[in-house]
PDB file of N, CA and C in Angstrom:
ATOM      1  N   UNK A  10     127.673  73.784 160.587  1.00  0.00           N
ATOM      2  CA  UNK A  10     128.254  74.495 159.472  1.00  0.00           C
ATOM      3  C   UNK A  10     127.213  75.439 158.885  1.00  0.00           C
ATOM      4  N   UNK A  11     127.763  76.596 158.463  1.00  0.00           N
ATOM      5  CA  UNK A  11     126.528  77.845 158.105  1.00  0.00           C
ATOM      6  C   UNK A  11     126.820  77.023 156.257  1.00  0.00           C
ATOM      7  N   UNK A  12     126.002  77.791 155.827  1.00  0.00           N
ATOM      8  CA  UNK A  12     125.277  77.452 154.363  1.00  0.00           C
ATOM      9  C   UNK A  12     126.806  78.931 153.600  1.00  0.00           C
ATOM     10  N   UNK A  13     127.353  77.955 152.586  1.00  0.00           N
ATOM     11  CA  UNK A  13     128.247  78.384 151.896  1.00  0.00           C
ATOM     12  C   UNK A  13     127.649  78.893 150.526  1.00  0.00           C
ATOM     13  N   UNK A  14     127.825  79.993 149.927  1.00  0.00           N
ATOM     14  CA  UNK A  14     128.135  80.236 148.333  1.00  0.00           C
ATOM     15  C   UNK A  14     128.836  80.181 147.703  1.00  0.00           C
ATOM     16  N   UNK A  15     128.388  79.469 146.849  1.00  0.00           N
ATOM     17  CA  UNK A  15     129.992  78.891 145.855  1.00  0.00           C
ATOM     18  C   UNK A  15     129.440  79.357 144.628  1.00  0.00           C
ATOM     19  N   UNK A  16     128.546  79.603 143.700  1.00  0.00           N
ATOM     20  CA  UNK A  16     128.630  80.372 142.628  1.00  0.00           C
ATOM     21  C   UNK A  16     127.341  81.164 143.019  1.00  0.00           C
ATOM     22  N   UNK A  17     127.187  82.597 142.484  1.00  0.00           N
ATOM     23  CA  UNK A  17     125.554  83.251 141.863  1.00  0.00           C
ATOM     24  C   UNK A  17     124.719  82.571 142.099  1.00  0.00           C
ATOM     25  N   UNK A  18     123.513  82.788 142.925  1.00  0.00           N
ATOM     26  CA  UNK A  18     122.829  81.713 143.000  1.00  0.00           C
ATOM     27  C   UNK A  18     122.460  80.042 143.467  1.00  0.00           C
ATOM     28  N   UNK A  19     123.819  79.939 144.004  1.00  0.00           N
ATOM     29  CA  UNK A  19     123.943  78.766 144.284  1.00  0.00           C
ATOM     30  C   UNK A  19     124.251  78.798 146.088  1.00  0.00           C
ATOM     31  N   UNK A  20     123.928  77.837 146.636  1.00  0.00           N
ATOM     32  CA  UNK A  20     123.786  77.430 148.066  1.00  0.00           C
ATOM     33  C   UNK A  20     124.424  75.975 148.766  1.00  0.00           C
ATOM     34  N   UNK A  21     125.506  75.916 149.209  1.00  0.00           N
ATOM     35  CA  UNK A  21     125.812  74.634 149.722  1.00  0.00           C
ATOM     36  C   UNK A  21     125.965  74.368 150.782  1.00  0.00           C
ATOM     37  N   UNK A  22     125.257  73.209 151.713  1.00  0.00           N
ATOM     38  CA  UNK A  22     124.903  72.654 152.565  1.00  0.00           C
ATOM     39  C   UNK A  22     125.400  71.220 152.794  1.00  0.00           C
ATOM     40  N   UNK A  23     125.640  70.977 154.189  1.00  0.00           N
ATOM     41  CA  UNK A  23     126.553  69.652 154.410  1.00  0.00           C
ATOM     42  C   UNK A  23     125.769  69.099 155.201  1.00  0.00           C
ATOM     43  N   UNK A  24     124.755  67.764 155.243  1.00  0.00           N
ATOM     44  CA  UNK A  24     124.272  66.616 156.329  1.00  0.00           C
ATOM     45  C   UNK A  24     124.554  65.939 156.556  1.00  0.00           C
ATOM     46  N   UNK A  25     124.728  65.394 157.792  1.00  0.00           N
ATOM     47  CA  UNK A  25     125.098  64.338 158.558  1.00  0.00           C
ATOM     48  C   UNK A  25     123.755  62.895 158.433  1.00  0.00           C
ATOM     49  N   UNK A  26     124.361  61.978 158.197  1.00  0.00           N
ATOM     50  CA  UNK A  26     123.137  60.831 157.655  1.00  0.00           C
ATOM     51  C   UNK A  26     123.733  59.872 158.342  1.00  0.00           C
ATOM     52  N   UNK A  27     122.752  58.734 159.266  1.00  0.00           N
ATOM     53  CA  UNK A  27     123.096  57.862 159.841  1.00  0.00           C
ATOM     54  C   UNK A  27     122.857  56.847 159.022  1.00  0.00           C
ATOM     55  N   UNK A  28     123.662  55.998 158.891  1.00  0.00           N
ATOM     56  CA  UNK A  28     123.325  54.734 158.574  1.00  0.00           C
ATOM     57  C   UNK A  28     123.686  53.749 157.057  1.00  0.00           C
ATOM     58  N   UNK A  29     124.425  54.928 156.133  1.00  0.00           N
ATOM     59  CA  UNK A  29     124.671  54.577 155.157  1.00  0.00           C
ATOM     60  C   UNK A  29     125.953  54.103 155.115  1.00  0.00           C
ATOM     61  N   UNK A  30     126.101  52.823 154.563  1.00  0.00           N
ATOM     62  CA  UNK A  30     127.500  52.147 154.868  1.00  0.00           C
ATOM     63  C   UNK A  30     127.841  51.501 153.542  1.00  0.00           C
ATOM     64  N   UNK A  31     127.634  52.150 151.885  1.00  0.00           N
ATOM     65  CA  UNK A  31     127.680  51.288 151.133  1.00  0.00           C
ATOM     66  C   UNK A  31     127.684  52.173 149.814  1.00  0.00           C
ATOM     67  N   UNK A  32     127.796  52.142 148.487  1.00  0.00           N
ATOM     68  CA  UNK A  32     127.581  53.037 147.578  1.00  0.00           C
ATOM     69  C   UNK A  32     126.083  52.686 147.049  1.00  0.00           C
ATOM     70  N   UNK A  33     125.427  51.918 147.492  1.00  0.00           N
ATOM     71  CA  UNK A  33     123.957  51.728 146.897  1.00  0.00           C
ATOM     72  C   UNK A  33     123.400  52.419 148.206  1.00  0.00           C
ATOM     73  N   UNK A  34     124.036  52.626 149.190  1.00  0.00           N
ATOM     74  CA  UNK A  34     123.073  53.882 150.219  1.00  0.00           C
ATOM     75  C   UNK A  34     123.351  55.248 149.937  1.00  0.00           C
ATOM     76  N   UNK A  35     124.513  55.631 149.714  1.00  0.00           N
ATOM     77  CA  UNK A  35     124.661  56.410 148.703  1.00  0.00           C
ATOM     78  C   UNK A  35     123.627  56.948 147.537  1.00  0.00           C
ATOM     79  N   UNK A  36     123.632  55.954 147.306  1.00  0.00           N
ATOM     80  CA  UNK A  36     122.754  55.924 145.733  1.00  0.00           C
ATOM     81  C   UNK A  36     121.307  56.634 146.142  1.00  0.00           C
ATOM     82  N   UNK A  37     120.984  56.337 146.876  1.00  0.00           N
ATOM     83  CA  UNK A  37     119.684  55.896 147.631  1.00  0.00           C
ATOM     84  C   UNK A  37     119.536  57.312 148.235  1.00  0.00           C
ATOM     85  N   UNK A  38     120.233  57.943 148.795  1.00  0.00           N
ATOM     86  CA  UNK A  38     120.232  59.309 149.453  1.00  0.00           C
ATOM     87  C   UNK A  38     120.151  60.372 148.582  1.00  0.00           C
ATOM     88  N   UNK A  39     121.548  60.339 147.700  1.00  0.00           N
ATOM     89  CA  UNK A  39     120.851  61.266 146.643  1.00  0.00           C
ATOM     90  C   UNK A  39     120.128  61.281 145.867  1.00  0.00           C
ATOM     91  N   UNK A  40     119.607  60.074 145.305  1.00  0.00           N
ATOM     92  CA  UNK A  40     118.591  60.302 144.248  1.00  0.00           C
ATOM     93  C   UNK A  40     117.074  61.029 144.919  1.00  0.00           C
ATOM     94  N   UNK A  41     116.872  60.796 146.585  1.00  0.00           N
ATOM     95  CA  UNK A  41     115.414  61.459 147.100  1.00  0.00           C
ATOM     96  C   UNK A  41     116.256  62.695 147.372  1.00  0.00           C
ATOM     97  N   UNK A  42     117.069  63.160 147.739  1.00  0.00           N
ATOM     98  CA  UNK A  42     117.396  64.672 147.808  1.00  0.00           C
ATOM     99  C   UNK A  42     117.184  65.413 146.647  1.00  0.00           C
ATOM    100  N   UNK A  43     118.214  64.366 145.777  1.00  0.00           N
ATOM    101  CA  UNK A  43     117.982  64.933 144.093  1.00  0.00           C
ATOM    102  C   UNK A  43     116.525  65.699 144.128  1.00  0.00           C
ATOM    103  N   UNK A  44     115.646  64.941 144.143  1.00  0.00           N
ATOM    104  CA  UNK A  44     114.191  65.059 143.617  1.00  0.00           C
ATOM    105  C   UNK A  44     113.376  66.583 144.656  1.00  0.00           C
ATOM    106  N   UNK A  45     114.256  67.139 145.570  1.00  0.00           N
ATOM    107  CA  UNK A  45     113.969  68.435 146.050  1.00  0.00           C
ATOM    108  C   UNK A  45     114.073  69.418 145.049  1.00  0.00           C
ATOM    109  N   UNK A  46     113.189  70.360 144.902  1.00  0.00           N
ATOM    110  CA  UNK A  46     112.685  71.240 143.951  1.00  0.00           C
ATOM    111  C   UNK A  46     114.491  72.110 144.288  1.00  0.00           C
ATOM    112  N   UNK A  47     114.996  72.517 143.272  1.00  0.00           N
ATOM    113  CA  UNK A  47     116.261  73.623 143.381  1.00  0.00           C
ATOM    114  C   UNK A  47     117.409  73.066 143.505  1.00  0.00           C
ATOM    115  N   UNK A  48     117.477  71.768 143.781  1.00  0.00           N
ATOM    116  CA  UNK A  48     119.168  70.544 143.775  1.00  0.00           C
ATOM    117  C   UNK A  48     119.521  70.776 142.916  1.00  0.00           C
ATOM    118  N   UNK A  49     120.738  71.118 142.623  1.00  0.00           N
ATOM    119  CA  UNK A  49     121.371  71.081 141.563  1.00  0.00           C
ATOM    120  C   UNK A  49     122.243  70.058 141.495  1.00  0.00           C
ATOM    121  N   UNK A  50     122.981  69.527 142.492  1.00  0.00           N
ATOM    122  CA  UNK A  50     123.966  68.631 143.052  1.00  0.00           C
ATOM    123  C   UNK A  50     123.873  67.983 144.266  1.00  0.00           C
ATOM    124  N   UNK A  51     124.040  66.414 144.478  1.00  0.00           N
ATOM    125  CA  UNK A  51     124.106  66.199 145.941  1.00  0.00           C
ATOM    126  C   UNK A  51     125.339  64.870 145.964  1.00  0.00           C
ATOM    127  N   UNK A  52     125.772  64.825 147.066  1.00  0.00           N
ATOM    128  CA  UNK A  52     127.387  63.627 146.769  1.00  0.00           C
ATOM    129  C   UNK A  52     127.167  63.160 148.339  1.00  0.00           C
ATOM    130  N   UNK A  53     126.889  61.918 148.256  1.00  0.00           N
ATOM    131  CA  UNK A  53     127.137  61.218 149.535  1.00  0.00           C
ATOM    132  C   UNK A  53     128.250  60.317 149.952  1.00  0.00           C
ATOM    133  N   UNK A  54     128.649  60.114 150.874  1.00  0.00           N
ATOM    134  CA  UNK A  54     129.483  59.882 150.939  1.00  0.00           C
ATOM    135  C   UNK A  54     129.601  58.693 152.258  1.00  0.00           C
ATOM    136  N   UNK A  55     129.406  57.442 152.275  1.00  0.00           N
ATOM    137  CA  UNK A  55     129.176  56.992 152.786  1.00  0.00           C
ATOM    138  C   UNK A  55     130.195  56.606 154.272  1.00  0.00           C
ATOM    139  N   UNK A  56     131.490  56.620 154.091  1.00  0.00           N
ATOM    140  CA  UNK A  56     132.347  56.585 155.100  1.00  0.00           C
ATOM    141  C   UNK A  56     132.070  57.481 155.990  1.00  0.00           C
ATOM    142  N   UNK A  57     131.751  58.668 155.720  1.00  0.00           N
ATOM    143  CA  UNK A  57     131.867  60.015 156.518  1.00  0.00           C
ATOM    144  C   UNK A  57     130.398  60.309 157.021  1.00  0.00           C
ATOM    145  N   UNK A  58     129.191  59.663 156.359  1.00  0.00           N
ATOM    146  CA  UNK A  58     128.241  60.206 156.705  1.00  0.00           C
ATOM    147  C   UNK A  58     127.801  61.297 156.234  1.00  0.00           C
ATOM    148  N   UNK A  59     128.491  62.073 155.297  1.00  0.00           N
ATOM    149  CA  UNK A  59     128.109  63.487 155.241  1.00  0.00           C
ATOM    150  C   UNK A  59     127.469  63.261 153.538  1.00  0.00           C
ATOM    151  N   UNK A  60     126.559  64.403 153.261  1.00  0.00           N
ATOM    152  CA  UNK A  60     125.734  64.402 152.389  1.00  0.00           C
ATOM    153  C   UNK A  60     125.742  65.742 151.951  1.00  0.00           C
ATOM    154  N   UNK A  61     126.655  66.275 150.706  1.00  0.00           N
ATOM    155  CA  UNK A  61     126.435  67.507 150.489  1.00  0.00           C
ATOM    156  C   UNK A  61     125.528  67.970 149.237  1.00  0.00           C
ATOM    157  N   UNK A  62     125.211  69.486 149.793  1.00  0.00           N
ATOM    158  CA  UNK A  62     123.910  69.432 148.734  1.00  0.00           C
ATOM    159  C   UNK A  62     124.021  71.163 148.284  1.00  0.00           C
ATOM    160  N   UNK A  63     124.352  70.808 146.935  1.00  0.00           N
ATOM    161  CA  UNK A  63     123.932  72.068 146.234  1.00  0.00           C
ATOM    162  C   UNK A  63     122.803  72.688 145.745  1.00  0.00           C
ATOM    163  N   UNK A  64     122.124  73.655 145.913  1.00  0.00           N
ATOM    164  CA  UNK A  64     121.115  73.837 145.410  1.00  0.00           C
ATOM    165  C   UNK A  64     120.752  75.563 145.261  1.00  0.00           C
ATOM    166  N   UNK A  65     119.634  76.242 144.841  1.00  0.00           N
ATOM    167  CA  UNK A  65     119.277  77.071 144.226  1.00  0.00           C
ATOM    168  C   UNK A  65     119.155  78.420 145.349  1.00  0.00           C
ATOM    169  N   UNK A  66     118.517  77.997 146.322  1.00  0.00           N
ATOM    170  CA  UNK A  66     118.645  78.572 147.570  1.00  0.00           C
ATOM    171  C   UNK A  66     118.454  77.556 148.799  1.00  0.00           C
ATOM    172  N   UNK A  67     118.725  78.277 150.282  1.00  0.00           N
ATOM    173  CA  UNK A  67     118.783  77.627 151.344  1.00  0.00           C
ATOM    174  C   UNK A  67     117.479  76.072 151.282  1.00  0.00           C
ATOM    175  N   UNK A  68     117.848  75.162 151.882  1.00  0.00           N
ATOM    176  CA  UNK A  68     116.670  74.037 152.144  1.00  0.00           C
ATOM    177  C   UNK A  68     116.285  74.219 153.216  1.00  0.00           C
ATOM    178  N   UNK A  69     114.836  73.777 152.967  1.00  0.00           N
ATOM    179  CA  UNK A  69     113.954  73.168 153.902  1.00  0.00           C
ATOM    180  C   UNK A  69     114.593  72.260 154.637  1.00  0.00           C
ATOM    181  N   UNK A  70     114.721  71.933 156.238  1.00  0.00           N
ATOM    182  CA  UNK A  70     115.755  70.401 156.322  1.00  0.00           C
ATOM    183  C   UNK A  70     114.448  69.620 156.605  1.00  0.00           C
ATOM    184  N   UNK A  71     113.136  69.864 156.733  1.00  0.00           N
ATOM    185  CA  UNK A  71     112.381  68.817 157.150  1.00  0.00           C
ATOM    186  C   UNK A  71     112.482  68.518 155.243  1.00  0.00           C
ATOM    187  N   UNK A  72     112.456  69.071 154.591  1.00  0.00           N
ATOM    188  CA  UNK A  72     112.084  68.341 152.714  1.00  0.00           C
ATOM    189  C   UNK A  72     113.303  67.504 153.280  1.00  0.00           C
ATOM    190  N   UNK A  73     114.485  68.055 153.360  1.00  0.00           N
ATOM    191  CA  UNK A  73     115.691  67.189 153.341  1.00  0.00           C
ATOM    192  C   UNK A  73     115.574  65.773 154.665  1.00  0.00           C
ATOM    193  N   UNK A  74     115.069  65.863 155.773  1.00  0.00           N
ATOM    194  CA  UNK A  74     114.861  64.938 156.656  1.00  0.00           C
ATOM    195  C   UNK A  74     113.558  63.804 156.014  1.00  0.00           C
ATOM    196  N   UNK A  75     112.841  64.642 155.506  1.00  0.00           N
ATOM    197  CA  UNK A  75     111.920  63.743 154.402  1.00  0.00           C
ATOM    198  C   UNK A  75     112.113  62.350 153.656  1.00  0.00           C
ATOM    199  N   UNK A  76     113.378  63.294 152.481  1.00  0.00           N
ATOM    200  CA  UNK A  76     114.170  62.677 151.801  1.00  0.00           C
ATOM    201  C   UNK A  76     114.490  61.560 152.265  1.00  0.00           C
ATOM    202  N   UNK A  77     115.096  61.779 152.984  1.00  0.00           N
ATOM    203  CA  UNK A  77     116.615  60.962 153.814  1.00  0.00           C
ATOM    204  C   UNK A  77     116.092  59.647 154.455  1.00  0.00           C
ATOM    205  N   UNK A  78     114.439  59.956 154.872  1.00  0.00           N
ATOM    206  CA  UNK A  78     113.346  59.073 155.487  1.00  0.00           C
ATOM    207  C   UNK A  78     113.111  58.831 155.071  1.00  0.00           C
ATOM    208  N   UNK A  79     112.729  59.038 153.237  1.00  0.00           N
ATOM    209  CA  UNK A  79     112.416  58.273 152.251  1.00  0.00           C
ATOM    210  C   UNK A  79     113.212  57.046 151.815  1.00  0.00           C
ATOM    211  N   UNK A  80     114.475  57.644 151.790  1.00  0.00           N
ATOM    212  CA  UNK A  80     115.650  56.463 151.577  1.00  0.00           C
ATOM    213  C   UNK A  80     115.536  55.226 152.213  1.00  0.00           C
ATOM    214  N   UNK A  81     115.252  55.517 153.678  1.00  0.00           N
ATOM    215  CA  UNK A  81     115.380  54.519 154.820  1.00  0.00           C
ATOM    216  C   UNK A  81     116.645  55.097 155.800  1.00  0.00           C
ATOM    217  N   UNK A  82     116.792  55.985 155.729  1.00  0.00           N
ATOM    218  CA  UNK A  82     117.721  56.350 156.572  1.00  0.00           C
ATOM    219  C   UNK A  82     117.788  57.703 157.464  1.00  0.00           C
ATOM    220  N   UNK A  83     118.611  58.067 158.019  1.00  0.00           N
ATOM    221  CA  UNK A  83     118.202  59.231 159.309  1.00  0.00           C
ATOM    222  C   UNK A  83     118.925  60.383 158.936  1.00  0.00           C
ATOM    223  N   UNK A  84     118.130  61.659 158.902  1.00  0.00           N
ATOM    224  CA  UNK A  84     119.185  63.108 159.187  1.00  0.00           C
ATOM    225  C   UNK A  84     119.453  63.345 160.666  1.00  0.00           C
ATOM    226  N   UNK A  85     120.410  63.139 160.948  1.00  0.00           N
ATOM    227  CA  UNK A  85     120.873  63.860 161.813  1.00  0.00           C
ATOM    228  C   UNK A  85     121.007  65.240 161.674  1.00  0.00           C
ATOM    229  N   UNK A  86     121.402  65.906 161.117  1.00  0.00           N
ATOM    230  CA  UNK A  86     121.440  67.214 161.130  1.00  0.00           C
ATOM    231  C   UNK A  86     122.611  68.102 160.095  1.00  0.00           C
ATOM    232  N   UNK A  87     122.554  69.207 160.563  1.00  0.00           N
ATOM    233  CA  UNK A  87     123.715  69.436 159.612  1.00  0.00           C
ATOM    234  C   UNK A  87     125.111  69.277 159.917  1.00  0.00           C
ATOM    235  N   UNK A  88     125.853  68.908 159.408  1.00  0.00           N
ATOM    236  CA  UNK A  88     127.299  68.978 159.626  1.00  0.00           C
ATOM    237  C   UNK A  88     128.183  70.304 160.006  1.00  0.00           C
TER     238      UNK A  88
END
């Protein structure tokens, strides 16, 4: 999926995350994405795997593969 604009300034991006099967992995994903410099928003979603992320401009995906490794869990890539 290419990187969407949804308002001025704003950038949204969809990841694919292995391994989260729960709303405390959830939890867990966005709060280290959160903490990327320019997030404005991130919603995980644990059934689907997908992890969307609003932010200020395009991401880094290694900050975001970082993240995600911080959690305990895997980027796969983008959606």
């Amino acid at each position: 999926m290419t990187a969407q604009t949804d308002t001025p300034g704003s950038v949204t991006a969809v990841y694919k995350v292995s391994g989260m099967s729960c709303g405390h992995c959830e939890g867990s994903v966005s709060g280290e994405i959160s903490d990327i410099a320019g997030v404005s928003s991130v919603k995980a979603v644990a059934s689907t795997g997908e992890v969307t992320v609003v932010s200020a401009e395009p991401l880094d995906e290694e900050a975001v593969r970082a993240a995600v490794d911080e959690a305990g869990f895997e980027l796969v890539g983008k959606a």
